[in-house]
Structures are given as structure tokens and as C-alpha cells.
XYZ file of N, CA and C in Angstrom:
141
model
N 132.902 81.729 109.283
C 132.910 82.418 110.570
C 131.818 81.817 111.451
N 132.140 81.488 112.641
C 131.197 80.870 113.571
C 130.233 81.904 114.133
N 129.027 81.451 114.487
C 128.019 82.351 115.034
C 128.468 83.031 116.313
N 129.286 82.354 117.123
C 129.713 82.954 118.380
C 130.705 84.089 118.162
N 131.248 84.231 116.969
C 132.196 85.304 116.680
C 131.548 86.466 115.950
N 130.342 86.298 115.459
C 129.647 87.361 114.740
C 128.269 87.552 115.365
N 128.080 88.641 116.104
C 126.809 88.859 116.794
C 125.598 88.882 115.854
N 125.763 89.399 114.645
C 124.648 89.442 113.709
C 124.214 88.033 113.308
N 125.174 87.168 113.019
C 124.831 85.788 112.672
C 124.179 85.076 113.845
N 124.645 85.357 115.042
C 124.033 84.774 116.232
C 122.591 85.223 116.398
N 122.335 86.513 116.188
C 120.975 87.041 116.299
C 120.067 86.448 115.229
N 120.585 86.303 114.012
C 119.793 85.689 112.943
C 119.469 84.234 113.267
N 120.413 83.536 113.866
C 120.173 82.156 114.268
C 119.079 82.048 115.315
N 119.075 82.955 116.264
C 118.036 82.970 117.298
C 116.675 83.244 116.672
N 116.625 84.206 115.757
C 115.366 84.516 115.071
C 114.868 83.321 114.269
N 115.782 82.631 113.608
C 115.407 81.454 112.814
C 114.828 80.364 113.707
N 115.495 80.102 114.820
C 115.029 79.063 115.741
C 113.679 79.421 116.358
N 113.421 80.716 116.511
C 112.148 81.171 117.074
C 111.043 81.231 116.023
N 111.387 80.954 114.774
C 110.394 80.987 113.705
C 110.033 82.383 113.255
N 110.888 83.351 113.521
C 110.610 84.748 113.192
C 111.396 85.253 111.988
N 112.161 84.388 111.361
C 112.981 84.779 110.216
C 112.284 84.339 108.939
N 112.060 85.280 108.040
C 111.418 84.978 106.762
C 112.437 85.078 105.647
N 112.238 84.280 104.610
C 113.058 84.412 103.413
C 112.168 84.138 102.220
N 112.559 84.685 101.102
C 111.747 84.570 99.892
C 110.990 85.861 99.651
N 110.983 86.270 98.398
C 110.407 87.568 98.035
C 108.965 87.714 98.504
N 108.124 86.738 98.188
C 106.695 86.862 98.488
C 106.413 86.960 99.979
N 107.069 86.130 100.764
C 106.838 86.146 102.215
C 107.333 87.449 102.836
N 108.489 87.917 102.383
C 109.035 89.165 102.926
C 108.175 90.346 102.499
N 107.760 90.365 101.240
C 106.907 91.453 100.752
C 105.617 91.539 101.563
N 105.008 90.401 101.844
C 103.778 90.389 102.630
C 104.010 90.937 104.038
N 105.104 90.551 104.667
C 105.416 91.046 106.012
C 105.649 92.548 106.001
N 106.314 93.053 104.974
C 106.555 94.495 104.862
C 105.231 95.230 104.678
N 104.389 94.728 103.787
C 103.107 95.385 103.510
C 102.200 95.398 104.742
N 102.288 94.378 105.571
C 101.475 94.308 106.792
C 102.095 95.076 107.956
N 103.296 95.599 107.762
C 103.974 96.325 108.827
C 104.583 95.416 109.874
N 104.806 94.156 109.537
C 105.340 93.183 110.484
C 106.856 93.028 110.389
N 107.470 93.574 109.367
C 108.917 93.426 109.179
C 109.651 94.497 109.982
N 110.596 94.073 110.791
C 111.413 95.002 111.568
C 112.713 95.332 110.846
N 113.198 94.379 110.071
C 114.475 94.538 109.380
C 114.445 93.693 108.124
N 114.864 94.278 107.013
C 114.952 93.539 105.756
C 116.390 93.617 105.282
N 116.996 92.462 105.074
C 118.360 92.382 104.556
C 118.288 91.906 103.117
N 119.033 92.564 102.244
C 119.036 92.220 100.828
C 120.463 91.964 100.394
N 120.690 90.829 99.770
C 122.030 90.495 99.285
C 122.395 91.423 98.132
N 123.655 91.798 98.063
C 124.092 92.705 97.002
C 124.016 92.050 95.634
N 123.979 90.731 95.572
C 123.890 90.042 94.290
C 122.483 89.517 94.006
N 121.487 90.034 94.729
C 120.109 89.590 94.515
C 119.611 90.075 93.161
N 118.778 89.258 92.560
C 118.244 89.656 91.250
C 116.805 90.103 91.362
């Protein structure tokens, strides 16, 4: 599915390009603990 057809993917792309998208447990955990995370997405198959 192309980003122009899914608003969520488009928004994630903008965040990534702006350097505001984090991935990886440690980086996300730190952002949450500091109160810097606005939204956390977790894959249903995450371990």
C-alpha cells in the first residue's frame, strides 16, 4: 500500500524524515521514561 493511500503511513514517513521517529526497545523505553514519547506502536508479533 502506498503512503499516499494510507494517512498513517504518510504521517510516519514525515516523522521519520524529520528525525522524530524512534525504533528499538532501548531508544523507545528511554523516550517513554523521559516523557518524550507521544505515541508508541507495538507490533502484534513483537517478542
